[in-house]
């Protein structure tokens, strides 16, 4: 570990660290544009110049210079100050002075650093360079005249996303960043280049001219668009969520966010259920809360126990706990969250958990994916798998073909392969140091879980490595943000939805369940408690308006079993209430006692029932169950559950931006011009 | 500077070049270039392959050759690499023409040494013959481009025409070269100064004079 001196302060840095990292460790701020922790080093902006001895008597780019024993680094000398001023002056030669009309204003690296390190005025009197507008799709707005050629976006799409679509054409002063033939950037993480862009060249198209960063209220939240549980920050103005940005969490989303999680938020203000509706003579008509509650208690007059609750994909743990408390207080056990009818065994949650963790799967060296289009089901996990492949892992996939962005071997879509593993695959998995199996929703639906559990012994997936750490390579990848919390709460029945249908409940509470089949419940009173007028609301007899994830506090558990807490950013519109208050009021109407009167009481009760939900971080589910040796997997995986990446949940389906993405990027509709 | 944007992606362009494929000889050459690089580094062959493709287009159209977008895509596919990466290379280097050129691509150096030695006259002479910067002349023979330093400063002014340099030019010498080319002959490449071989000093060497006759060892004299 080399020892270096930064501004007279001696520090020890890890081997392989750069001078820039050494300076950061010493607490010095180094201005930079092209350098980014998660991308390769380019060294082309020259903003990070420092003085280094020994070395040539000129400033050095610290981002690309390895820290070496005995280096004397100065970040505060006149040479450094002059160098930074010089670089900044060069960068500003061609950068337009349009900060007042630029969306990056207020959160612009160039703006901030020009103030901090620039020389205050320009000596340049020639014309500035102008670059033609580039089209990069419905999410990314480009004003390429502002580009300073840091190439972060190029490196992101090549290295992280794995889709080489952005490049730097021409050379020198004429260099331009563009996509090939100005096609739209069409992958699930494309909008991350907006965060990476240090200037206003790439900005958010849906958010264009909407707000300034300093007038937004920032709320820490959790993304519910998939089961990854990406950490996000909701930026709201008044009663509207203006945008969602990723937060840094190296264990979950690093600092990326899928396009759906980022841009579905405009759906929060569209197609909202903001008042009570009751179906009369076949049509939904506005009504009052008391009327609705009266109808529900009327339907249960002959026996309260004939009530069931089904939870949707976006529901938080507290809502599910409140619903379960209500249903149980009525004397019923009918609660189910696997709304599409899956029936896998949930007696041991380790068997349905992503045990390797997202950070851990990066270190796997042999990965078998069974029935999952990871790119669409968990775009951020695919980034991790890509990293694993770059580090030398090999990936095999069972299921219909999709483009993983890394080399992978498709083994066909017949699940029988799990019963008789081909020798090549078996030998490879056994000889691997950290083998992993990822079981996706398509395989779960086909009942492949017991057969997959047999692979734990066969491939020796759980093992203790030489350094004493335990590797668990058995993983289940869910696609619903509510799934793990619902299973922890016991919000499941052995027979799944079939058990609910067989019980023929008089009242069916649907907690935002939009993907379920309502046909078996023709005779039930269907009560939809949710926030969007989607499929569930179309089938409902009574609609009670609830709150979306942005409008309530709540606990979410991601597919790794990571308990995370989201906060309320804005108030729900109109008459809509936080879901637990609706269920609490319904308990009064039904004259049952659920045992809580406030959110704090509800949460305390929930944590008392399931202590793991009270602690943020990975829940411990214990050891994997013993596999049933007679288990057999059968059937073909005909397709994956997600047919359209951009339209998987009611919020996304209500979102105009997601609809446009779906039309343009997946279904090839013509680009809509602003004038149309 | 030359217009470096690719020729527009039109249906006509696709129809003309969409079916582009290596000729059997060129396929051999292409594979030979690719084989020079270690396994997994086949993309390194992108530059020779683009050159080869440009020459093949040139042979098909009886010009110096250029790179239509479908041909760039073909090269990308042949090397299994993203098109944008190939276009980055093609748009970076001036040796790749992104727009159609004439049979002879006259590249006049206009950088300081050549300018001091009369490149303006060379440029005027070219224009007098009907050449226009960045355009193919009406007879399809000439395309004129002004370029930056080609490294022939000792024999300035110079022009590069396709694969050959013509140096020590005067307008008369240039006309002689161009006339010969137009007539289908191959003029002598290199310096046009009578009595000069390459870029040795005019009037004989001024330094290292003893080296003219033998491999003289100067070390003792230092």
PDB file of N, CA, C and O in Angstrom, chain A residues 154 157-158 164-172 174 178-181, chain B residues 1 4-6 9 14 69 73 82-85 87-88 91-92 94:
ATOM      1  N   UNK A 154     -21.048   7.624 -23.614  1.00  0.00           N
ATOM      2  CA  UNK A 154     -20.551   6.579 -24.501  1.00  0.00           C
ATOM      3  C   UNK A 154     -20.054   5.404 -23.680  1.00  0.00           C
ATOM      4  O   UNK A 154     -20.364   4.238 -23.959  1.00  0.00           O
ATOM      5  N   UNK A 157     -23.029   3.406 -21.971  1.00  0.00           N
ATOM      6  CA  UNK A 157     -23.819   2.485 -22.790  1.00  0.00           C
ATOM      7  C   UNK A 157     -22.978   1.292 -23.224  1.00  0.00           C
ATOM      8  O   UNK A 157     -23.495   0.199 -23.374  1.00  0.00           O
ATOM      9  N   UNK A 158     -21.686   1.487 -23.382  1.00  0.00           N
ATOM     10  CA  UNK A 158     -20.846   0.358 -23.781  1.00  0.00           C
ATOM     11  C   UNK A 158     -20.543  -0.555 -22.595  1.00  0.00           C
ATOM     12  O   UNK A 158     -20.638  -1.774 -22.697  1.00  0.00           O
ATOM     13  N   UNK A 164     -24.021  -1.010 -27.350  1.00  0.00           N
ATOM     14  CA  UNK A 164     -23.200   0.013 -27.999  1.00  0.00           C
ATOM     15  C   UNK A 164     -24.063   0.813 -28.935  1.00  0.00           C
ATOM     16  O   UNK A 164     -24.289   0.413 -30.064  1.00  0.00           O
ATOM     17  N   UNK A 165     -24.579   1.916 -28.477  1.00  0.00           N
ATOM     18  CA  UNK A 165     -25.411   2.683 -29.385  1.00  0.00           C
ATOM     19  C   UNK A 165     -25.027   4.147 -29.424  1.00  0.00           C
ATOM     20  O   UNK A 165     -25.327   4.822 -30.383  1.00  0.00           O
ATOM     21  N   UNK A 166     -24.346   4.638 -28.398  1.00  0.00           N
ATOM     22  CA  UNK A 166     -23.910   6.030 -28.436  1.00  0.00           C
ATOM     23  C   UNK A 166     -22.435   6.045 -28.790  1.00  0.00           C
ATOM     24  O   UNK A 166     -21.669   5.222 -28.289  1.00  0.00           O
ATOM     25  N   UNK A 167     -22.038   6.955 -29.651  1.00  0.00           N
ATOM     26  CA  UNK A 167     -20.638   7.031 -30.030  1.00  0.00           C
ATOM     27  C   UNK A 167     -20.232   8.465 -30.288  1.00  0.00           C
ATOM     28  O   UNK A 167     -21.069   9.360 -30.342  1.00  0.00           O
ATOM     29  N   UNK A 168     -18.914   8.664 -30.443  1.00  0.00           N
ATOM     30  CA  UNK A 168     -18.387   9.995 -30.729  1.00  0.00           C
ATOM     31  C   UNK A 168     -17.898  10.002 -32.169  1.00  0.00           C
ATOM     32  O   UNK A 168     -16.916   9.359 -32.486  1.00  0.00           O
ATOM     33  N   UNK A 169     -18.602  10.712 -33.029  1.00  0.00           N
ATOM     34  CA  UNK A 169     -18.198  10.778 -34.425  1.00  0.00           C
ATOM     35  C   UNK A 169     -17.311  12.000 -34.668  1.00  0.00           C
ATOM     36  O   UNK A 169     -17.331  12.956 -33.909  1.00  0.00           O
ATOM     37  N   UNK A 170     -16.589  11.945 -35.781  1.00  0.00           N
ATOM     38  CA  UNK A 170     -15.700  13.022 -36.205  1.00  0.00           C
ATOM     39  C   UNK A 170     -14.600  13.235 -35.161  1.00  0.00           C
ATOM     40  O   UNK A 170     -14.434  12.423 -34.266  1.00  0.00           O
ATOM     41  N   UNK A 171     -13.887  14.328 -35.315  1.00  0.00           N
ATOM     42  CA  UNK A 171     -12.731  14.458 -34.436  1.00  0.00           C
ATOM     43  C   UNK A 171     -12.469  15.901 -34.064  1.00  0.00           C
ATOM     44  O   UNK A 171     -12.976  16.817 -34.693  1.00  0.00           O
ATOM     45  N   UNK A 172     -11.664  16.036 -33.012  1.00  0.00           N
ATOM     46  CA  UNK A 172     -11.246  17.369 -32.589  1.00  0.00           C
ATOM     47  C   UNK A 172     -12.439  18.243 -32.270  1.00  0.00           C
ATOM     48  O   UNK A 172     -13.382  17.820 -31.611  1.00  0.00           O
ATOM     49  N   UNK A 174     -14.730  19.124 -34.090  1.00  0.00           N
ATOM     50  CA  UNK A 174     -15.964  18.710 -34.750  1.00  0.00           C
ATOM     51  C   UNK A 174     -16.583  17.470 -34.134  1.00  0.00           C
ATOM     52  O   UNK A 174     -17.578  16.961 -34.629  1.00  0.00           O
ATOM     53  N   UNK A 178     -23.441  11.043 -30.703  1.00  0.00           N
ATOM     54  CA  UNK A 178     -24.717  10.717 -31.335  1.00  0.00           C
ATOM     55  C   UNK A 178     -24.945   9.213 -31.295  1.00  0.00           C
ATOM     56  O   UNK A 178     -24.054   8.444 -30.964  1.00  0.00           O
ATOM     57  N   UNK A 179     -26.164   8.820 -31.615  1.00  0.00           N
ATOM     58  CA  UNK A 179     -26.442   7.401 -31.818  1.00  0.00           C
ATOM     59  C   UNK A 179     -26.358   7.130 -33.307  1.00  0.00           C
ATOM     60  O   UNK A 179     -26.424   8.061 -34.114  1.00  0.00           O
ATOM     61  N   UNK A 180     -26.232   5.864 -33.704  1.00  0.00           N
ATOM     62  CA  UNK A 180     -26.102   5.539 -35.112  1.00  0.00           C
ATOM     63  C   UNK A 180     -27.370   5.959 -35.848  1.00  0.00           C
ATOM     64  O   UNK A 180     -28.473   5.544 -35.490  1.00  0.00           O
ATOM     65  N   UNK A 181     -27.232   6.799 -36.845  1.00  0.00           N
ATOM     66  CA  UNK A 181     -28.338   7.304 -37.648  1.00  0.00           C
ATOM     67  C   UNK A 181     -29.412   7.951 -36.778  1.00  0.00           C
ATOM     68  O   UNK A 181     -30.579   7.988 -37.141  1.00  0.00           O
TER      69      UNK A 181
ATOM     70  N   UNK B   1     -11.921  22.566 -44.538  1.00  0.00           N
ATOM     71  CA  UNK B   1     -11.959  21.164 -44.170  1.00  0.00           C
ATOM     72  C   UNK B   1     -13.072  20.462 -44.914  1.00  0.00           C
ATOM     73  O   UNK B   1     -14.108  21.038 -45.193  1.00  0.00           O
ATOM     74  N   UNK B   4     -17.387  16.020 -43.442  1.00  0.00           N
ATOM     75  CA  UNK B   4     -17.157  14.659 -42.988  1.00  0.00           C
ATOM     76  C   UNK B   4     -18.434  13.923 -42.611  1.00  0.00           C
ATOM     77  O   UNK B   4     -18.370  12.870 -41.996  1.00  0.00           O
ATOM     78  N   UNK B   5     -19.595  14.485 -42.900  1.00  0.00           N
ATOM     79  CA  UNK B   5     -20.807  13.750 -42.537  1.00  0.00           C
ATOM     80  C   UNK B   5     -21.030  12.624 -43.538  1.00  0.00           C
ATOM     81  O   UNK B   5     -20.727  12.768 -44.726  1.00  0.00           O
ATOM     82  N   UNK B   6     -21.568  11.500 -43.088  1.00  0.00           N
ATOM     83  CA  UNK B   6     -21.808  10.401 -44.016  1.00  0.00           C
ATOM     84  C   UNK B   6     -22.861  10.779 -45.050  1.00  0.00           C
ATOM     85  O   UNK B   6     -23.723  11.607 -44.773  1.00  0.00           O
ATOM     86  N   UNK B   9     -28.706   8.487 -45.638  1.00  0.00           N
ATOM     87  CA  UNK B   9     -29.203   7.120 -45.704  1.00  0.00           C
ATOM     88  C   UNK B   9     -30.525   7.113 -46.467  1.00  0.00           C
ATOM     89  O   UNK B   9     -31.591   7.228 -45.896  1.00  0.00           O
ATOM     90  N   UNK B  14     -29.413   2.474 -50.177  1.00  0.00           N
ATOM     91  CA  UNK B  14     -29.603   1.088 -49.727  1.00  0.00           C
ATOM     92  C   UNK B  14     -29.703   0.157 -50.937  1.00  0.00           C
ATOM     93  O   UNK B  14     -29.145  -0.933 -50.939  1.00  0.00           O
ATOM     94  N   UNK B  69     -23.038   3.991 -46.094  1.00  0.00           N
ATOM     95  CA  UNK B  69     -23.446   3.416 -44.807  1.00  0.00           C
ATOM     96  C   UNK B  69     -23.664   1.900 -44.877  1.00  0.00           C
ATOM     97  O   UNK B  69     -23.220   1.182 -43.970  1.00  0.00           O
ATOM     98  N   UNK B  73     -21.888  -0.843 -42.463  1.00  0.00           N
ATOM     99  CA  UNK B  73     -22.631  -1.853 -41.703  1.00  0.00           C
ATOM    100  C   UNK B  73     -22.129  -3.253 -42.024  1.00  0.00           C
ATOM    101  O   UNK B  73     -22.045  -4.115 -41.150  1.00  0.00           O
ATOM    102  N   UNK B  82     -20.367  -3.327 -33.023  1.00  0.00           N
ATOM    103  CA  UNK B  82     -21.456  -2.366 -33.227  1.00  0.00           C
ATOM    104  C   UNK B  82     -21.129  -1.371 -34.333  1.00  0.00           C
ATOM    105  O   UNK B  82     -19.987  -0.926 -34.467  1.00  0.00           O
ATOM    106  N   UNK B  83     -22.134  -1.039 -35.138  1.00  0.00           N
ATOM    107  CA  UNK B  83     -21.921  -0.147 -36.282  1.00  0.00           C
ATOM    108  C   UNK B  83     -21.365   1.195 -35.836  1.00  0.00           C
ATOM    109  O   UNK B  83     -20.511   1.774 -36.496  1.00  0.00           O
ATOM    110  N   UNK B  84     -21.869   1.680 -34.682  1.00  0.00           N
ATOM    111  CA  UNK B  84     -21.450   3.019 -34.254  1.00  0.00           C
ATOM    112  C   UNK B  84     -19.941   3.058 -34.030  1.00  0.00           C
ATOM    113  O   UNK B  84     -19.284   4.057 -34.317  1.00  0.00           O
ATOM    114  N   UNK B  85     -19.365   1.940 -33.562  1.00  0.00           N
ATOM    115  CA  UNK B  85     -17.908   1.900 -33.331  1.00  0.00           C
ATOM    116  C   UNK B  85     -17.154   1.992 -34.653  1.00  0.00           C
ATOM    117  O   UNK B  85     -16.087   2.601 -34.751  1.00  0.00           O
ATOM    118  N   UNK B  87     -18.388   3.385 -37.420  1.00  0.00           N
ATOM    119  CA  UNK B  87     -18.602   4.735 -37.948  1.00  0.00           C
ATOM    120  C   UNK B  87     -17.691   5.742 -37.242  1.00  0.00           C
ATOM    121  O   UNK B  87     -17.222   6.702 -37.847  1.00  0.00           O
ATOM    122  N   UNK B  88     -17.440   5.506 -35.960  1.00  0.00           N
ATOM    123  CA  UNK B  88     -16.521   6.377 -35.223  1.00  0.00           C
ATOM    124  C   UNK B  88     -15.157   6.391 -35.901  1.00  0.00           C
ATOM    125  O   UNK B  88     -14.562   7.434 -36.127  1.00  0.00           O
ATOM    126  N   UNK B  91     -15.325   7.993 -39.454  1.00  0.00           N
ATOM    127  CA  UNK B  91     -15.491   9.442 -39.477  1.00  0.00           C
ATOM    128  C   UNK B  91     -14.279  10.156 -38.885  1.00  0.00           C
ATOM    129  O   UNK B  91     -14.140  11.356 -39.035  1.00  0.00           O
ATOM    130  N   UNK B  92     -13.420   9.409 -38.197  1.00  0.00           N
ATOM    131  CA  UNK B  92     -12.259  10.035 -37.559  1.00  0.00           C
ATOM    132  C   UNK B  92     -11.128  10.258 -38.558  1.00  0.00           C
ATOM    133  O   UNK B  92     -10.538  11.328 -38.613  1.00  0.00           O
ATOM    134  N   UNK B  94      -9.241  10.809 -42.088  1.00  0.00           N
ATOM    135  CA  UNK B  94      -9.533  11.461 -43.356  1.00  0.00           C
ATOM    136  C   UNK B  94      -9.300  10.550 -44.551  1.00  0.00           C
ATOM    137  O   UNK B  94      -9.724  10.857 -45.647  1.00  0.00           O
TER     138      UNK B  94
END
